[in-house]
Short mmCIF file of C-alpha atoms in Angstrom, two decimals:
data_model
loop_
_atom_site.label_atom_id
_atom_site.label_comp_id
_atom_site.label_asym_id
_atom_site.label_seq_id
_atom_site.Cartn_x
_atom_site.Cartn_y
_atom_site.Cartn_z
CA MET A 7 0.00 0.00 0.00
CA ASP A 8 1.34 3.43 -0.95
CA PRO A 9 1.47 5.49 2.28
CA ALA A 10 1.12 8.69 0.21
CA GLY A 11 -2.32 7.59 -0.97
CA GLY A 12 -3.38 8.84 -4.38
CA CYS A 13 -6.33 7.98 -6.59
CA PRO A 14 -7.10 4.31 -5.88
CA HIS A 15 -9.22 3.33 -8.84
CA ALA A 16 -6.62 2.27 -11.42
CA ALA A 17 -4.80 0.07 -8.91
CA ASN A 18 -8.10 -1.32 -7.63
CA GLY A 19 -9.08 -2.34 -11.14
CA LEU A 20 -5.81 -4.21 -11.67
CA LEU A 21 -6.10 -5.98 -8.32
CA LEU A 22 -9.70 -7.01 -8.95
CA GLN A 23 -8.59 -8.68 -12.18
CA ARG A 24 -6.42 -10.94 -10.01
CA SER A 25 -8.74 -11.71 -7.11
CA SER A 26 -11.35 -10.29 -4.78
CA VAL A 27 -9.00 -10.93 -1.84
CA VAL A 28 -5.33 -9.95 -2.11
CA PRO A 29 -2.24 -9.82 0.14
CA VAL A 30 -0.91 -6.34 0.89
CA VAL A 31 2.11 -4.85 2.63
CA LEU A 32 1.19 -2.11 5.10
CA PRO A 33 3.56 0.66 6.23
CA GLY A 34 6.43 -0.70 8.29
CA GLU A 35 6.49 -3.92 6.23
CA VAL A 36 3.49 -5.28 8.15
CA ARG A 37 1.80 -8.07 6.22
CA GLY A 38 -1.93 -7.86 5.75
CA MET A 39 -4.78 -8.61 3.36
CA ALA A 40 -7.40 -6.53 1.55
CA VAL A 41 -10.90 -7.61 0.56
CA LEU A 42 -11.84 -5.84 -2.67
CA GLY A 43 -14.75 -7.62 -4.34
CA HIS A 44 -18.31 -6.56 -3.51
CA GLU A 45 -19.67 -10.00 -2.60
CA ALA A 46 -16.49 -11.08 -0.80
CA LEU A 47 -16.49 -7.84 1.22
CA LYS A 48 -20.17 -8.21 2.09
CA ASP A 49 -19.52 -11.74 3.37
CA PHE A 50 -16.40 -10.67 5.26
CA LEU A 51 -17.98 -7.68 7.01
CA ALA A 52 -20.73 -9.86 8.49
CA HIS A 53 -18.71 -13.06 9.05
CA PRO A 54 -19.07 -14.51 12.56
CA ASP A 55 -15.37 -15.49 12.66
CA VAL A 56 -14.09 -11.98 12.00
CA ALA A 57 -13.32 -9.62 14.91
CA LYS A 58 -12.50 -5.93 15.42
CA ASP A 59 -10.74 -6.17 18.79
CA ALA A 60 -6.96 -5.83 18.48
CA ARG A 61 -6.52 -8.75 20.87
CA HIS A 62 -6.90 -10.78 17.67
CA PHE A 63 -4.15 -8.84 15.80
CA ALA A 64 -1.37 -11.44 15.88
CA ALA A 65 1.58 -9.15 15.05
CA LEU A 66 0.47 -6.55 17.60
CA GLN A 67 0.12 -9.13 20.34
CA ALA A 68 3.57 -10.50 19.44
CA GLY A 69 5.09 -7.05 20.03
CA GLU A 70 5.98 -6.55 16.36
CA ILE A 71 4.08 -3.23 15.90
CA ALA A 72 5.87 -0.03 16.93
CA ASP A 73 4.13 2.58 19.11
CA GLY A 74 4.47 5.17 16.32
CA TRP A 75 3.02 2.94 13.59
CA PRO A 76 0.75 5.27 11.56
CA LEU A 77 -2.18 2.83 11.62
CA ARG A 78 -1.92 1.91 15.29
CA THR A 79 -4.75 4.22 16.39
CA PHE A 80 -7.18 2.43 14.09
CA ALA A 81 -6.38 -0.81 15.90
CA THR A 82 -5.96 0.22 19.52
CA VAL A 83 -8.23 3.19 20.29
CA GLN A 84 -10.94 2.00 22.69
CA GLY A 85 -14.41 2.44 21.28
CA MET A 86 -17.19 0.77 19.37
CA THR A 87 -15.16 0.40 16.15
CA THR A 88 -12.63 -1.80 17.97
CA ALA A 89 -15.09 -3.82 20.06
CA ASP A 90 -16.98 -7.04 19.46
CA GLY A 91 -20.08 -8.76 20.80
CA ASP A 92 -21.50 -7.48 24.07
CA ASP A 93 -18.85 -4.76 24.38
CA HIS A 94 -19.74 -3.46 20.91
CA ARG A 95 -23.46 -3.46 21.69
CA ARG A 96 -22.84 -1.72 25.02
CA LEU A 97 -20.76 1.06 23.46
CA ARG A 98 -22.95 1.46 20.39
CA SER A 99 -26.25 1.66 22.26
CA GLN A 100 -25.68 5.19 23.56
CA MET A 101 -24.42 6.44 20.19
CA GLY A 102 -27.23 4.76 18.32
CA ARG A 103 -29.86 6.77 20.15
CA ALA A 104 -28.24 9.99 18.95
CA PHE A 105 -28.32 8.95 15.29
CA THR A 106 -31.79 7.49 14.83
CA ALA A 107 -33.70 8.64 11.75
CA ARG A 108 -36.05 10.66 13.98
CA ARG A 109 -33.27 12.41 15.89
CA VAL A 110 -31.44 13.18 12.64
CA GLU A 111 -34.60 14.58 11.08
CA GLU A 112 -34.86 16.96 14.03
CA LEU A 113 -31.44 18.31 13.01
CA ARG A 114 -32.59 19.22 9.50
CA PRO A 115 -33.36 22.92 10.25
CA SER A 116 -30.04 23.52 11.99
CA VAL A 117 -28.10 21.73 9.21
CA ALA A 118 -29.90 23.85 6.62
CA GLU A 119 -29.17 27.04 8.57
CA LEU A 120 -25.46 26.23 8.93
CA THR A 121 -25.27 25.34 5.23
CA ALA A 122 -26.76 28.68 4.20
CA ARG A 123 -24.41 30.55 6.53
CA LEU A 124 -21.38 28.74 5.11
CA LEU A 125 -22.49 29.52 1.56
CA ASP A 126 -22.58 33.20 2.48
CA GLY A 127 -19.02 32.84 3.73
CA LEU A 128 -18.02 30.90 0.64
CA GLU A 129 -19.12 33.75 -1.59
CA ALA A 130 -17.33 36.28 0.62
CA ALA A 131 -14.10 34.25 0.47
CA ALA A 132 -14.08 34.05 -3.33
CA THR A 133 -11.50 36.01 -5.30
CA GLU A 134 -12.43 38.56 -7.97
CA ASP A 135 -12.77 35.83 -10.58
CA GLY A 136 -15.05 33.84 -8.27
CA ALA A 137 -12.50 31.16 -7.31
CA VAL A 138 -12.54 29.63 -3.82
CA ASP A 139 -11.49 26.41 -2.08
CA LEU A 140 -14.84 24.67 -1.59
CA ARG A 141 -13.34 21.99 0.65
CA ALA A 142 -11.83 24.41 3.16
CA HIS A 143 -14.75 26.84 3.26
CA PHE A 144 -17.73 24.49 2.91
CA ALA A 145 -17.19 20.71 2.76
CA LEU A 146 -15.08 20.75 5.95
CA PRO A 147 -16.83 23.20 8.30
CA LEU A 148 -20.32 21.82 7.65
CA PRO A 149 -19.84 18.29 9.05
CA MET A 150 -17.30 19.48 11.61
CA GLY A 151 -19.78 22.06 12.90
CA VAL A 152 -22.62 19.55 13.05
CA ILE A 153 -20.73 16.76 14.81
CA CYS A 154 -19.08 19.11 17.30
CA ALA A 155 -22.44 20.67 18.14
CA LEU A 156 -23.81 17.18 18.79
CA LEU A 157 -20.86 16.38 21.04
CA GLY A 158 -20.80 19.72 22.84
CA VAL A 159 -17.35 20.66 21.54
CA ASP A 160 -16.77 24.42 21.49
CA GLY A 161 -15.97 26.08 18.18
CA VAL A 162 -12.54 27.15 19.43
CA HIS A 163 -11.39 23.53 19.05
CA HIS A 164 -12.72 22.85 15.53
CA ASP A 165 -9.71 23.84 13.45
CA ARG A 166 -7.20 22.09 15.68
CA LEU A 167 -9.26 18.91 15.91
CA HIS A 168 -9.45 18.76 12.12
CA ALA A 169 -5.70 19.26 11.78
CA LEU A 170 -5.04 16.47 14.28
CA SER A 171 -7.64 14.24 12.66
CA SER A 172 -5.96 14.69 9.28
CA GLN A 173 -2.63 13.62 10.80
CA ILE A 174 -4.20 10.57 12.42
CA VAL A 175 -5.90 9.31 9.24
CA ALA A 176 -2.85 10.04 7.07
CA THR A 177 -0.87 6.88 6.33
CA ASP A 178 2.43 8.62 5.61
CA THR A 179 2.74 10.14 9.08
CA GLY A 180 6.06 9.63 10.85
CA PRO A 181 6.15 7.88 14.27
CA ALA A 182 6.82 11.03 16.33
CA GLU A 183 4.16 13.02 14.50
CA ALA A 184 1.59 10.23 14.84
CA MET A 185 2.15 9.86 18.57
CA ALA A 186 2.07 13.62 19.15
CA ALA A 187 -1.20 14.00 17.22
CA ASN A 188 -2.84 11.25 19.25
CA ARG A 189 -1.65 12.71 22.54
CA GLU A 190 -2.88 16.19 21.70
CA MET A 191 -6.28 14.98 20.53
CA VAL A 192 -6.70 12.99 23.75
CA GLU A 193 -5.75 16.10 25.75
CA ILE A 194 -8.30 18.29 23.94
CA LEU A 195 -11.12 15.76 24.21
CA SER A 196 -10.30 15.08 27.87
CA ALA A 197 -10.69 18.82 28.49
CA VAL A 198 -14.01 18.76 26.62
CA ALA A 199 -15.21 15.82 28.72
CA ALA A 200 -14.14 17.59 31.92
CA ALA A 201 -16.00 20.74 30.87
CA ARG A 202 -19.16 18.78 30.10
CA ALA A 203 -18.92 16.90 33.40
CA ALA A 204 -18.70 20.21 35.27
CA ASP A 205 -21.42 21.88 33.20
CA PRO A 206 -23.63 19.29 31.48
CA GLY A 207 -25.60 20.30 28.43
CA ASP A 208 -27.98 18.83 25.87
CA ASP A 209 -25.20 17.06 24.00
CA LEU A 210 -23.91 13.54 23.45
CA THR A 211 -20.81 13.92 25.61
CA SER A 212 -22.91 14.96 28.61
CA ALA A 213 -25.26 12.03 27.95
CA MET A 214 -22.37 9.55 27.84
CA ILE A 215 -20.93 10.94 31.07
CA ALA A 216 -24.34 10.69 32.75
CA ALA A 217 -24.69 7.10 31.55
CA ARG A 218 -21.27 6.28 33.00
CA GLU A 219 -22.18 7.81 36.35
CA GLU A 220 -25.47 5.91 36.48
CA ASP A 221 -23.87 2.64 35.41
CA GLY A 222 -20.10 2.39 35.75
CA ASP A 223 -19.99 -0.44 33.23
CA ARG A 224 -21.41 1.75 30.45
CA PHE A 225 -18.26 3.71 29.53
CA SER A 226 -14.82 3.51 31.05
CA PRO A 227 -12.81 6.78 30.97
CA HIS A 228 -10.67 5.41 28.10
CA GLU A 229 -13.75 4.27 26.21
CA LEU A 230 -15.37 7.70 26.59
CA ILE A 231 -12.35 9.53 25.14
CA GLY A 232 -11.89 6.86 22.47
CA THR A 233 -15.54 7.18 21.46
CA LEU A 234 -15.24 10.96 21.27
CA MET A 235 -12.11 10.66 19.13
CA LEU A 236 -13.70 8.17 16.74
CA THR A 237 -16.88 10.23 16.49
CA VAL A 238 -15.04 13.47 15.73
CA ILE A 239 -12.86 11.81 13.09
CA ALA A 240 -15.52 9.65 11.42
CA GLY A 241 -18.20 12.29 11.92
CA HIS A 242 -16.51 14.88 9.73
CA GLU A 243 -13.73 13.31 7.61
CA THR A 244 -16.01 10.94 5.73
CA THR A 245 -18.82 13.44 5.09
CA MET A 246 -16.26 16.07 4.05
CA ASN A 247 -14.92 13.58 1.49
CA LEU A 248 -18.44 12.67 0.38
CA ILE A 249 -19.42 16.29 -0.32
CA THR A 250 -16.07 16.98 -2.01
CA ASN A 251 -16.27 13.88 -4.21
CA ALA A 252 -19.90 14.55 -5.16
CA VAL A 253 -19.09 18.09 -6.30
CA ARG A 254 -16.10 16.81 -8.31
CA ALA A 255 -18.27 14.13 -9.90
CA LEU A 256 -21.03 16.56 -10.88
CA CYS A 257 -18.60 19.14 -12.26
CA THR A 258 -16.96 16.52 -14.48
CA HIS A 259 -20.31 14.97 -15.48
CA ARG A 260 -22.43 17.98 -16.36
CA ASP A 261 -25.13 15.79 -17.91
CA GLN A 262 -25.72 14.22 -14.49
CA LEU A 263 -25.89 17.64 -12.83
CA ASP A 264 -28.35 18.83 -15.48
CA LEU A 265 -30.46 15.75 -14.80
CA VAL A 266 -30.80 16.66 -11.13
CA LEU A 267 -31.37 20.35 -11.75
CA SER A 268 -34.13 19.51 -14.24
CA GLY A 269 -35.87 17.21 -11.76
CA GLY A 270 -34.96 13.96 -13.51
CA ALA A 271 -33.13 12.64 -10.44
CA THR A 272 -32.68 13.58 -6.80
CA TRP A 273 -29.82 14.71 -4.62
CA SER A 274 -30.18 11.43 -2.77
CA ASP A 275 -29.43 9.69 -6.07
CA VAL A 276 -26.26 11.77 -6.36
CA VAL A 277 -25.16 10.91 -2.83
CA GLU A 278 -25.71 7.16 -3.25
CA GLU A 279 -23.92 7.02 -6.59
CA THR A 280 -21.02 9.05 -5.18
CA LEU A 281 -20.75 6.64 -2.25
CA ARG A 282 -20.51 3.77 -4.73
CA TRP A 283 -18.41 5.37 -7.47
CA ASP A 284 -15.93 7.33 -5.36
CA SER A 285 -16.26 6.05 -1.80
CA PRO A 286 -15.14 8.58 0.86
CA VAL A 287 -13.18 5.75 2.50
CA SER A 288 -10.91 3.69 0.31
CA TYR A 289 -9.40 1.02 2.59
CA PHE A 290 -10.60 0.93 6.19
CA PRO A 291 -8.48 -0.74 8.92
CA PHE A 292 -8.90 -3.35 10.52
CA ARG A 293 -10.65 -6.65 10.97
CA TYR A 294 -9.02 -9.92 12.02
CA PRO A 295 -10.11 -13.51 11.33
CA THR A 296 -10.33 -15.42 14.60
CA ARG A 297 -9.46 -18.61 12.73
CA ASP A 298 -7.87 -19.41 9.38
CA LEU A 299 -10.54 -18.21 6.97
CA THR A 300 -10.96 -19.01 3.29
CA LEU A 301 -12.81 -16.25 1.46
CA ASP A 302 -13.62 -16.58 -2.23
CA GLY A 303 -10.90 -19.22 -2.55
CA THR A 304 -8.18 -17.22 -0.77
CA LEU A 305 -6.81 -18.13 2.66
CA ILE A 306 -6.64 -15.33 5.24
CA PRO A 307 -4.60 -16.62 8.19
CA ARG A 308 -5.92 -16.13 11.72
CA GLY A 309 -4.87 -12.82 13.24
CA THR A 310 -4.10 -11.09 9.93
CA PRO A 311 -4.98 -7.37 9.78
CA VAL A 312 -7.47 -6.98 6.94
CA LEU A 313 -8.45 -3.82 5.08
CA ALA A 314 -12.03 -3.36 3.88
CA GLY A 315 -11.65 -2.16 0.29
CA TYR A 316 -14.72 0.04 -0.11
CA SER A 317 -13.50 2.02 -3.13
CA ALA A 318 -12.68 -1.20 -4.98
CA ALA A 319 -15.97 -2.91 -4.13
CA GLY A 320 -17.89 0.12 -5.43
CA ARG A 321 -16.45 -0.38 -8.92
CA ASP A 322 -16.48 -4.17 -8.97
CA THR A 323 -17.87 -5.09 -12.38
CA GLY A 324 -18.97 -8.46 -11.02
CA ALA A 325 -21.54 -6.68 -8.85
CA HIS A 326 -22.20 -3.39 -10.64
CA GLY A 327 -21.89 -4.44 -14.28
CA PRO A 328 -19.43 -3.65 -17.06
CA ASP A 329 -20.11 0.08 -16.69
CA ALA A 330 -19.18 0.12 -12.98
CA ALA A 331 -16.57 2.83 -13.66
CA THR A 332 -19.27 5.15 -15.04
CA PHE A 333 -20.88 7.78 -12.80
CA ASP A 334 -24.62 7.29 -13.39
CA ILE A 335 -27.10 8.62 -10.84
CA THR A 336 -29.95 6.65 -12.44
CA ARG A 337 -28.17 3.36 -11.79
CA THR A 338 -30.05 0.43 -10.31
CA GLY A 339 -28.50 -2.69 -8.86
CA PRO A 340 -27.00 -3.89 -5.59
CA ARG A 341 -26.58 -1.43 -2.76
CA HIS A 342 -23.05 -0.16 -2.24
CA LEU A 343 -21.11 -1.10 0.91
CA SER A 344 -19.43 2.26 1.51
CA LEU A 345 -21.18 2.79 4.84
CA GLY A 346 -20.39 -0.73 5.99
CA HIS A 347 -22.46 -3.86 6.47
CA GLY A 348 -23.49 -6.00 9.39
CA ALA A 349 -23.11 -5.16 13.08
CA HIS A 350 -20.62 -2.34 12.41
CA TYR A 351 -22.76 -0.54 9.82
CA CYS A 352 -22.10 3.18 10.21
CA PRO A 353 -24.46 4.56 12.90
CA GLY A 354 -23.99 8.06 11.48
CA ALA A 355 -25.24 7.12 8.00
CA PRO A 356 -28.57 9.02 8.29
CA LEU A 357 -26.73 12.16 9.42
CA ALA A 358 -24.12 11.90 6.64
CA ARG A 359 -26.89 11.56 4.05
CA LEU A 360 -28.77 14.55 5.48
CA GLU A 361 -25.66 16.75 5.50
CA ALA A 362 -24.61 15.77 1.98
CA THR A 363 -28.03 16.17 0.34
CA THR A 364 -28.60 19.50 2.09
CA ALA A 365 -25.14 20.74 1.10
CA LEU A 366 -25.49 19.80 -2.56
CA ALA A 367 -29.04 21.07 -2.93
CA GLN A 368 -28.25 24.50 -1.48
CA LEU A 369 -24.85 24.77 -3.19
CA PHE A 370 -26.14 24.20 -6.72
CA ALA A 371 -29.37 26.13 -6.13
CA ARG A 372 -27.25 29.19 -5.37
CA PHE A 373 -24.44 28.48 -7.85
CA PRO A 374 -25.83 26.29 -10.68
CA ALA A 375 -22.89 27.17 -12.96
CA LEU A 376 -20.27 26.25 -10.33
CA ASP A 377 -17.33 24.45 -11.91
CA LEU A 378 -13.81 23.29 -11.10
CA ALA A 379 -11.11 25.94 -11.27
CA ALA A 380 -8.42 23.32 -11.97
CA PRO A 381 -8.50 20.00 -13.86
CA ASP A 382 -9.64 17.19 -11.59
CA PRO A 383 -6.59 14.94 -12.24
CA GLU A 384 -4.30 17.76 -11.08
CA LEU A 385 -5.95 18.23 -7.68
CA PRO A 386 -3.69 17.16 -4.76
CA ARG A 387 -4.82 13.86 -3.26
CA ALA A 388 -5.21 13.01 0.42
CA ARG A 389 -2.04 11.63 2.02
CA SER A 390 -3.74 8.38 2.88
CA PHE A 391 -4.93 5.08 1.47
CA VAL A 392 -7.69 5.17 4.11
CA GLY A 393 -9.45 8.37 3.09
CA ASN A 394 -10.29 8.88 -0.58
CA SER A 395 -10.52 12.46 -1.78
CA VAL A 396 -8.51 15.55 -2.62
CA ARG A 397 -6.91 18.02 -0.19
CA ARG A 398 -8.17 21.13 -2.01
CA LEU A 399 -11.17 21.74 -4.25
CA PRO A 400 -10.74 25.05 -6.11
CA VAL A 401 -13.95 26.04 -7.85
CA ARG A 402 -15.41 29.07 -9.60
CA LEU A 403 -18.83 29.88 -8.28
CA ARG A 404 -20.06 31.40 -11.54
CA SER A 405 -19.09 30.77 -15.15
#
């Protein structure tokens, strides 16, 4: 795996020609596997002999993984994404109540208000020729603002939390930088938790603290901070990439944009096709077979760290047809896996969909002629094979 990331689709296509399950070498010469094919990934994500707890990561348990390994946080942070069985259900239950369809629907007015406010700022930030970085001024602050409001995180922390999050999800981060980013994020979120404990509010952090005080088995201190860290990272990085990738797709497929603007398709259609065609997460770490597991004819040894290849599965011609590489918002067929499958299906999926559809609808209602200000292939890619997007999105708001 290239630690510097880059566009994954050409390499994914070559790998899928070989097999739906392939061996990979992770940073630090750590041996792993990746599941790329749609059906193989669907089976793997819900397999009863596959775990998320790093106790099953053989190389980690053998002491072969350095403290500064850039992917270590994905394996060792304590929270629902690294828990199995009863522990996973215990940790997820509190979060799940915050992300029900009803609770998310109640957020619609505030999401719409924040979107409109950010679009005002986007226009103000544009240069004389109408150019502006849409990612920095819109795709980032929208989901960051929403998730931090839900968690009760003050706005003063937003920029720093995003910077630290970007370092944590980057796969080319050096050991010292990776450890420092983790330490600082824990310090900030510990201060947030302390503030909410002293002055509870109508937010998720206060609710988790109250649940811990009522039932000490609900959240340990490490699990609380780990859950906050995972929620901040997953709650804005993925939706930021989703909005960014959807805008890129529409600007390079004007016929699809025209179809939505003319009422021939919906913004929900755009979001679902973007999730399939250019998944916000390319390869997500980690799952571990708890026994030697044969998947689609390929052996995955017990304890192997396995990447879930969402970007590859989204363009698997075996599932999505010979035109899987085509962006088509009228597409029918199997549901993509980009938000997961099985017990670990993304609990924030309804919120991500609300944010993305609201963002796109308001953006193109105000700026229907919006277009890229630089060729898409020249845009700088994320420094990660986990996240899948670009670091900047220069656009012109008007033709």
